[in-house]
Amino acid sequence: MTLIILLFSSVSSFAQQKMISGRVVDGSDNSTLPSVSIKVKGTQKTTSTDVNGKYEISVADNDVLIFTYIGFQVQEVPVAGKTVLNIVLQSSNQQMQEVVVVGYGSQKKSDITGAVSTVSMEKATAIPTTNVAEMLRGQAAGVQVTLGSARPGGTSNIQIRGRNSIRGGNDPLVVLDGFPIENINDVNPEDIASIEVLKDASAQAIYGARASNGVILITTRKGATGKMTVGISSYFTAQRLTKNFDLYNAEEFAQFRREAKRTNNPDGSYSTDEVNFGGSAQAPEYINFKAGNYVNWEDAVLRDTWLSSNTVSLSGGTDNTKIFTSATYFNQSGLIPSSAYKRGSFRFNIDQKINDRASIEANINIATDKQRRESANLDFITISPFTGPYDLNGNLVRNVAGANASSSTINPLWNIRESDNEIKNNFYNLNLVGNYKFSENFSYKLNTLFSRKFADEGTYLSKLHSAGVTPNGSATLANVLREEFLVENILNYKTEINEIHKLDFTFVQSINQRNTSRTLMTGTGFGNDLLGFDGITNALNFKTTRAEEQYRLSSFLGRARYNLMDKYLLTLTARRDGASVFAENKKWGFFPAASVAWQMHRENFLKDVKVIDQLKFRASYGAVGNQSLNPYTTLGVVDANPYIFGGVIVGGNLPGTVLPNPNLTWETSTTFNAGFDFGLFGNRITGSMEYYNTQTTDLLADISLGGTSGFSSTITNGAASKNKGIELLLTGQLIRNSKMNWSVTGTFARNTNEIVKTGIVDVNGKPKDDLGRSRYVGRPINIIRTMVFDGIFQTDAEALASAQGSKGGTVTPFQSLATLYAGAIRLKDVNGDGIINDQDNVIIGTDPKWFGSISTNFEYKGFELLADLYIVEGATRYNPYLASFNEGGTFQSVRNGIKVDYWTPERPSNKYPRPNYNNAPSNITALGIADASYVRLRTLSLGYSLPSSLINKAGVSNAKIYLTGTNLFTITDYKSYSPENNPNDFPDTKAFTLGLKVGF
């Protein structure tokens, strides 16, 4: 604490303040420039010019002002001795001068030869969430984000340029401040300064074995020279359920039940309501039906909810000591009463200069969080509406009536009350860095990391819980400890020869180790429920298991970059990795890459073409690896199998079911990438185009073994895949003048992948389909194999005469004569042979044909409007709402379901079958295959920055208030809470946020 106080005191001395004013104009025509950003260097104090290009700001005499405006060169001007400072800005290619983070260093964007995308932090941080993955959605071409869990503290899945691996993971590597992290959501969004995405082999190869699925580089905020500044960021968000479907209300469900019962009456007549709703006058459903005692289960269980976030940060420093520190508290309640998430985080970043040659850095991140989760299925919304969670006296009931008096359904609110499920995490990252300059061109960097994360996961089901009754209460407690160590020695040498040749060499030696231990305790049979899972040792039946894993990676890498006359660029990269998960003779892999770039706009034949500001061609070719194996897989493991010998239990072991393969080696993905970067019309139009083609060989795949071997499966490197696509990024500065700024950005990505080898071959050695694992040669990795829905039979005669019926004198195995009637599902005869059989199955890829985004940013005076549309086209999913019993998709009316236009004799439909109480319609699965394409307004945000003339007198350097709407509307045919959200998933929400950012 004393050290921190001393550091603060060293940077908190305030010089005499004064007001400085002036006017900013365009150097090309002397017109005034509004909304020019003006910042006191090394602080968070900012202001901007008004509509007349004028500004005023409080400064110290030794301060430096930074003037920034889109499309113009950045100017840094000392204010010493001045009270009036007029500025003339000159136009520039801002994109070319921008410095971005790349692997093991940074580089001017104009000098980059690989495929690197920079995320707009202004757009990314408009999303109020702890889920950093969601902040990336739509921000970089080729980066696909899909919802993993919408619950508080939930996660999303990130894929960069589609899928390469079958068995191994397809998640990208996330690097925070130079070291790898396991979970991108361990980063506090408020601390992020920049995010870059490495997409091709040239950019990724510097990370070798860990980079086969792309790399996300995150840099946190750092201190800068200047006075100590204070920043406060706070927002409050209200959330509510979002969906695009309706369930049957009570009256509609009653008619649905009548029709389902009617289907089984030979004369086609309706049964009495007493028969329809329980079979007797005493049946609970019938009693509630007659009394009009109905319930909407969504309203009964789900609730509107909220979240809040509050952050305080300090930043400042001297020439020798620079610090940034922040503390954040995040609190979110969930739609389901038992769900919630709380998180507190603290960051302290310091950069200390020792002398002209040496400096040290420390990046410390500490966080703790607690997530409360539901412990029962989320299919409660389809419980019959002729039931309720409370009795007539308002008491919570355990069983609610099912379809008849002999069956029952557990009240979801009862299970919520009688359960506890929470996960607590405590973790910290300690990143220590040492820098030493041997000379102006030659430097050394030592990068170290110690990371420790402890998770405590506990679940308790009381004696009254539906799943805890038989064991008289049950508990599970898991403790997971993950530790990571990293040591990297980095040498960098730069030189320039005759101002024509620029050379840059980087050499790295790296050692990375991860240790994971897991202790799992289970217990059943409790005398009381007072202690919950904390009393697990009091269980009558108690068991503990323990697992330990260790993973090590040793790496050597080098990179050479050459720049000739700022026109011709070359990058060569090579990395050699050794991973402990492979056998002795297979541990090492070598991953080289090369890339070139040509800055054509600097050639004599283009430099006088005024319409072109930038035109750069890039091409790369290289390899990266994937070692997605669990430790000890190649060695083989044994399972504990106690046995009785001599009348006593003796400890014993038997091999597992997977045959170990000591010859397993790296998956290798080799990629060719070609791209164009361009800027036109004074950089009013900028963008890039990319094409890539990836071939992945030695692909890890599990294959089945014959029963005589004693093993059920093994893992081989016998599979292969290919993956290709295109990406487009286009930004237009539609308006950029003295009154307003308006820009529009669009991204587009199209990706296709297919399996070249499944890992098994036929008798001739040719690749063969693996039917048991749904892997097909020449087909995508993610698929659905299904019959094709082809409408509804309108008459009994049509059904019986169809390819599903007795046509040809046989009945196919896909339909019996008893289930062929008007209102039944018709399947498509795909091959046209007049018979429905296995040959009529089709294979459908589930990944989208393309996805993209359109975002716009509009600025006028102090107002800023941000909007973001996200588009997914051609995705396919299986929708249980239309095909599964618990989700009411079997048209039996035992449970409620999505309201659809189902078939009846009086109201024929060609989309949905006839309800049948006794049996689900045959081939109902085919009806559940649905198009999951959608267009969503993800973000709409309106902000206002208070004028500096109003707030500076109060000692406030900047203040912004904003209102943001998230997931405001979605256009889709997919009937669910979200096109990426199915039944039994935690429901997605729309959100409205009010926020404030203030700097002092």
PDB file of C-alpha atoms in Angstrom, residues 392-553:
ATOM      1  CA  LEU A 392     -56.439 -21.577  -3.912  1.00  0.00           C
ATOM      2  CA  ASN A 393     -54.852 -20.287  -0.705  1.00  0.00           C
ATOM      3  CA  GLY A 394     -51.842 -18.875  -2.516  1.00  0.00           C
ATOM      4  CA  ASN A 395     -49.427 -21.562  -1.358  1.00  0.00           C
ATOM      5  CA  LEU A 396     -46.757 -22.890  -3.710  1.00  0.00           C
ATOM      6  CA  VAL A 397     -47.619 -26.430  -4.839  1.00  0.00           C
ATOM      7  CA  ARG A 398     -45.183 -29.166  -5.815  1.00  0.00           C
ATOM      8  CA  ASN A 399     -47.203 -30.966  -8.485  1.00  0.00           C
ATOM      9  CA  VAL A 400     -49.324 -29.244 -11.071  1.00  0.00           C
ATOM     10  CA  ALA A 401     -51.873 -31.259 -13.005  1.00  0.00           C
ATOM     11  CA  GLY A 402     -50.773 -33.003 -16.173  1.00  0.00           C
ATOM     12  CA  ALA A 403     -53.023 -34.192 -18.943  1.00  0.00           C
ATOM     13  CA  ASN A 404     -55.008 -36.443 -16.633  1.00  0.00           C
ATOM     14  CA  ALA A 405     -55.484 -37.169 -12.951  1.00  0.00           C
ATOM     15  CA  SER A 406     -52.859 -39.904 -12.880  1.00  0.00           C
ATOM     16  CA  SER A 407     -49.995 -37.815 -14.208  1.00  0.00           C
ATOM     17  CA  SER A 408     -48.372 -34.694 -12.875  1.00  0.00           C
ATOM     18  CA  THR A 409     -45.758 -32.090 -13.685  1.00  0.00           C
ATOM     19  CA  ILE A 410     -43.343 -30.532 -11.227  1.00  0.00           C
ATOM     20  CA  ASN A 411     -43.950 -26.867 -10.506  1.00  0.00           C
ATOM     21  CA  PRO A 412     -40.842 -25.020 -11.766  1.00  0.00           C
ATOM     22  CA  LEU A 413     -41.115 -22.430  -8.993  1.00  0.00           C
ATOM     23  CA  TRP A 414     -41.109 -25.255  -6.469  1.00  0.00           C
ATOM     24  CA  ASN A 415     -37.846 -26.662  -7.841  1.00  0.00           C
ATOM     25  CA  ILE A 416     -36.328 -23.195  -7.952  1.00  0.00           C
ATOM     26  CA  ARG A 417     -37.126 -22.698  -4.281  1.00  0.00           C
ATOM     27  CA  GLU A 418     -35.815 -26.138  -3.299  1.00  0.00           C
ATOM     28  CA  SER A 419     -32.433 -25.873  -5.031  1.00  0.00           C
ATOM     29  CA  ASP A 420     -29.212 -23.948  -4.905  1.00  0.00           C
ATOM     30  CA  ASN A 421     -26.701 -23.804  -7.757  1.00  0.00           C
ATOM     31  CA  GLU A 422     -23.840 -21.353  -7.738  1.00  0.00           C
ATOM     32  CA  ILE A 423     -20.336 -20.959  -9.108  1.00  0.00           C
ATOM     33  CA  LYS A 424     -17.769 -18.731  -7.435  1.00  0.00           C
ATOM     34  CA  ASN A 425     -14.516 -17.761  -9.135  1.00  0.00           C
ATOM     35  CA  ASN A 426     -11.473 -16.019  -7.750  1.00  0.00           C
ATOM     36  CA  PHE A 427      -8.583 -15.296 -10.050  1.00  0.00           C
ATOM     37  CA  TYR A 428      -5.648 -13.049 -10.629  1.00  0.00           C
ATOM     38  CA  ASN A 429      -3.112 -12.444 -13.381  1.00  0.00           C
ATOM     39  CA  LEU A 430       0.321 -11.133 -12.494  1.00  0.00           C
ATOM     40  CA  ASN A 431       2.203 -10.075 -15.622  1.00  0.00           C
ATOM     41  CA  LEU A 432       5.728  -8.754 -15.039  1.00  0.00           C
ATOM     42  CA  VAL A 433       7.751  -7.363 -17.930  1.00  0.00           C
ATOM     43  CA  GLY A 434      11.331  -6.217 -18.104  1.00  0.00           C
ATOM     44  CA  ASN A 435      12.727  -4.129 -20.973  1.00  0.00           C
ATOM     45  CA  TYR A 436      16.341  -3.350 -21.746  1.00  0.00           C
ATOM     46  CA  LYS A 437      17.840  -1.429 -24.676  1.00  0.00           C
ATOM     47  CA  PHE A 438      21.306  -2.555 -25.687  1.00  0.00           C
ATOM     48  CA  SER A 439      21.257   0.221 -28.267  1.00  0.00           C
ATOM     49  CA  GLU A 440      18.711   2.390 -30.022  1.00  0.00           C
ATOM     50  CA  ASN A 441      18.007  -0.455 -32.453  1.00  0.00           C
ATOM     51  CA  PHE A 442      18.543  -3.547 -30.322  1.00  0.00           C
ATOM     52  CA  SER A 443      16.301  -4.406 -27.349  1.00  0.00           C
ATOM     53  CA  TYR A 444      15.445  -7.274 -25.026  1.00  0.00           C
ATOM     54  CA  LYS A 445      12.140  -8.009 -23.326  1.00  0.00           C
ATOM     55  CA  LEU A 446      11.371 -10.524 -20.595  1.00  0.00           C
ATOM     56  CA  ASN A 447       7.656 -11.344 -20.433  1.00  0.00           C
ATOM     57  CA  THR A 448       6.411 -13.410 -17.496  1.00  0.00           C
ATOM     58  CA  LEU A 449       3.032 -14.466 -16.223  1.00  0.00           C
ATOM     59  CA  PHE A 450       1.630 -16.180 -13.201  1.00  0.00           C
ATOM     60  CA  SER A 451      -2.103 -16.769 -13.384  1.00  0.00           C
ATOM     61  CA  ARG A 452      -4.246 -18.518 -10.799  1.00  0.00           C
ATOM     62  CA  LYS A 453      -7.974 -19.212 -10.967  1.00  0.00           C
ATOM     63  CA  PHE A 454      -9.983 -21.054  -8.343  1.00  0.00           C
ATOM     64  CA  ALA A 455     -13.577 -22.107  -9.039  1.00  0.00           C
ATOM     65  CA  ASP A 456     -15.967 -23.393  -6.407  1.00  0.00           C
ATOM     66  CA  GLU A 457     -19.071 -24.986  -7.946  1.00  0.00           C
ATOM     67  CA  GLY A 458     -21.840 -26.139  -5.656  1.00  0.00           C
ATOM     68  CA  THR A 459     -25.284 -27.627  -6.280  1.00  0.00           C
ATOM     69  CA  TYR A 460     -27.846 -28.695  -3.693  1.00  0.00           C
ATOM     70  CA  LEU A 461     -31.256 -30.281  -4.247  1.00  0.00           C
ATOM     71  CA  SER A 462     -33.349 -30.446  -1.101  1.00  0.00           C
ATOM     72  CA  LYS A 463     -35.440 -33.372   0.102  1.00  0.00           C
ATOM     73  CA  LEU A 464     -38.460 -31.638  -1.433  1.00  0.00           C
ATOM     74  CA  HIS A 465     -36.885 -31.067  -4.872  1.00  0.00           C
ATOM     75  CA  SER A 466     -38.219 -33.387  -7.578  1.00  0.00           C
ATOM     76  CA  ALA A 467     -34.743 -34.837  -8.150  1.00  0.00           C
ATOM     77  CA  GLY A 468     -33.747 -34.886  -4.484  1.00  0.00           C
ATOM     78  CA  VAL A 469     -36.623 -36.837  -2.953  1.00  0.00           C
ATOM     79  CA  THR A 470     -35.360 -40.383  -3.543  1.00  0.00           C
ATOM     80  CA  PRO A 471     -31.843 -39.800  -2.125  1.00  0.00           C
ATOM     81  CA  ASN A 472     -33.283 -37.573   0.673  1.00  0.00           C
ATOM     82  CA  GLY A 473     -31.418 -34.565  -0.640  1.00  0.00           C
ATOM     83  CA  SER A 474     -28.344 -34.489  -2.871  1.00  0.00           C
ATOM     84  CA  ALA A 475     -25.285 -32.258  -3.169  1.00  0.00           C
ATOM     85  CA  THR A 476     -22.379 -31.830  -5.540  1.00  0.00           C
ATOM     86  CA  LEU A 477     -19.310 -29.743  -4.845  1.00  0.00           C
ATOM     87  CA  ALA A 478     -16.456 -29.265  -7.290  1.00  0.00           C
ATOM     88  CA  ASN A 479     -13.250 -27.331  -6.666  1.00  0.00           C
ATOM     89  CA  VAL A 480     -11.173 -26.513  -9.735  1.00  0.00           C
ATOM     90  CA  LEU A 481      -7.760 -24.900  -9.544  1.00  0.00           C
ATOM     91  CA  ARG A 482      -6.033 -23.701 -12.704  1.00  0.00           C
ATOM     92  CA  GLU A 483      -2.531 -22.255 -12.633  1.00  0.00           C
ATOM     93  CA  GLU A 484      -0.553 -20.998 -15.612  1.00  0.00           C
ATOM     94  CA  PHE A 485       3.079 -19.983 -15.953  1.00  0.00           C
ATOM     95  CA  LEU A 486       4.689 -18.207 -18.892  1.00  0.00           C
ATOM     96  CA  VAL A 487       8.281 -17.088 -19.475  1.00  0.00           C
ATOM     97  CA  GLU A 488       9.266 -15.450 -22.779  1.00  0.00           C
ATOM     98  CA  ASN A 489      12.624 -14.049 -23.815  1.00  0.00           C
ATOM     99  CA  ILE A 490      12.167 -11.624 -26.711  1.00  0.00           C
ATOM    100  CA  LEU A 491      14.907  -9.988 -28.784  1.00  0.00           C
ATOM    101  CA  ASN A 492      14.129  -7.269 -31.306  1.00  0.00           C
ATOM    102  CA  TYR A 493      16.472  -5.572 -33.759  1.00  0.00           C
ATOM    103  CA  LYS A 494      15.562  -2.750 -36.137  1.00  0.00           C
ATOM    104  CA  THR A 495      17.728  -0.985 -38.677  1.00  0.00           C
ATOM    105  CA  GLU A 496      17.376   1.365 -41.617  1.00  0.00           C
ATOM    106  CA  ILE A 497      19.798   1.612 -44.551  1.00  0.00           C
ATOM    107  CA  ASN A 498      19.903   4.789 -46.664  1.00  0.00           C
ATOM    108  CA  GLU A 499      16.274   5.539 -45.786  1.00  0.00           C
ATOM    109  CA  ILE A 500      15.330   2.928 -48.367  1.00  0.00           C
ATOM    110  CA  HIS A 501      15.728  -0.390 -46.633  1.00  0.00           C
ATOM    111  CA  LYS A 502      14.008  -1.002 -43.286  1.00  0.00           C
ATOM    112  CA  LEU A 503      14.615  -4.249 -41.446  1.00  0.00           C
ATOM    113  CA  ASP A 504      12.982  -5.592 -38.310  1.00  0.00           C
ATOM    114  CA  PHE A 505      13.912  -8.912 -36.646  1.00  0.00           C
ATOM    115  CA  THR A 506      12.164 -10.569 -33.706  1.00  0.00           C
ATOM    116  CA  PHE A 507      13.308 -13.732 -31.911  1.00  0.00           C
ATOM    117  CA  VAL A 508      11.376 -15.397 -29.088  1.00  0.00           C
ATOM    118  CA  GLN A 509      11.958 -18.332 -26.769  1.00  0.00           C
ATOM    119  CA  SER A 510       8.857 -19.279 -24.793  1.00  0.00           C
ATOM    120  CA  ILE A 511       7.842 -21.766 -22.099  1.00  0.00           C
ATOM    121  CA  ASN A 512       4.196 -22.127 -21.120  1.00  0.00           C
ATOM    122  CA  GLN A 513       2.791 -24.499 -18.502  1.00  0.00           C
ATOM    123  CA  ARG A 514      -0.759 -25.077 -17.258  1.00  0.00           C
ATOM    124  CA  ASN A 515      -1.658 -27.135 -14.189  1.00  0.00           C
ATOM    125  CA  THR A 516      -5.265 -28.073 -13.525  1.00  0.00           C
ATOM    126  CA  SER A 517      -6.664 -29.965 -10.571  1.00  0.00           C
ATOM    127  CA  ARG A 518     -10.278 -30.885  -9.918  1.00  0.00           C
ATOM    128  CA  THR A 519     -11.816 -32.299  -6.771  1.00  0.00           C
ATOM    129  CA  LEU A 520     -15.382 -33.569  -7.111  1.00  0.00           C
ATOM    130  CA  MET A 521     -17.507 -34.447  -4.099  1.00  0.00           C
ATOM    131  CA  THR A 522     -20.993 -35.941  -4.225  1.00  0.00           C
ATOM    132  CA  GLY A 523     -23.328 -36.736  -1.386  1.00  0.00           C
ATOM    133  CA  THR A 524     -26.878 -37.984  -0.873  1.00  0.00           C
ATOM    134  CA  GLY A 525     -29.022 -38.502   2.189  1.00  0.00           C
ATOM    135  CA  PHE A 526     -29.183 -35.453   4.486  1.00  0.00           C
ATOM    136  CA  GLY A 527     -30.869 -35.135   7.855  1.00  0.00           C
ATOM    137  CA  ASN A 528     -31.862 -31.550   7.040  1.00  0.00           C
ATOM    138  CA  ASP A 529     -31.385 -28.933   4.334  1.00  0.00           C
ATOM    139  CA  LEU A 530     -29.999 -26.145   6.517  1.00  0.00           C
ATOM    140  CA  LEU A 531     -26.402 -26.135   5.277  1.00  0.00           C
ATOM    141  CA  GLY A 532     -27.036 -26.994   1.648  1.00  0.00           C
ATOM    142  CA  PHE A 533     -23.934 -28.123  -0.230  1.00  0.00           C
ATOM    143  CA  ASP A 534     -21.765 -26.639   2.530  1.00  0.00           C
ATOM    144  CA  GLY A 535     -22.856 -29.595   4.651  1.00  0.00           C
ATOM    145  CA  ILE A 536     -21.871 -32.188   2.074  1.00  0.00           C
ATOM    146  CA  THR A 537     -19.648 -34.094   4.531  1.00  0.00           C
ATOM    147  CA  ASN A 538     -22.780 -34.827   6.594  1.00  0.00           C
ATOM    148  CA  ALA A 539     -24.239 -36.911   3.773  1.00  0.00           C
ATOM    149  CA  LEU A 540     -24.973 -40.554   4.476  1.00  0.00           C
ATOM    150  CA  ASN A 541     -23.460 -41.473   1.110  1.00  0.00           C
ATOM    151  CA  PHE A 542     -20.330 -39.480   0.360  1.00  0.00           C
ATOM    152  CA  LYS A 543     -17.778 -39.868  -2.451  1.00  0.00           C
ATOM    153  CA  THR A 544     -14.745 -37.880  -3.547  1.00  0.00           C
ATOM    154  CA  THR A 545     -12.803 -38.060  -6.796  1.00  0.00           C
ATOM    155  CA  ARG A 546      -9.654 -36.195  -7.777  1.00  0.00           C
ATOM    156  CA  ALA A 547      -8.073 -35.421 -11.152  1.00  0.00           C
ATOM    157  CA  GLU A 548      -4.795 -33.689 -12.038  1.00  0.00           C
ATOM    158  CA  GLU A 549      -3.582 -32.496 -15.436  1.00  0.00           C
ATOM    159  CA  GLN A 550      -0.466 -30.769 -16.663  1.00  0.00           C
ATOM    160  CA  TYR A 551       0.179 -29.244 -20.062  1.00  0.00           C
ATOM    161  CA  ARG A 552       3.486 -27.825 -21.283  1.00  0.00           C
ATOM    162  CA  LEU A 553       4.420 -25.977 -24.457  1.00  0.00           C
TER     163      LEU A 553
END
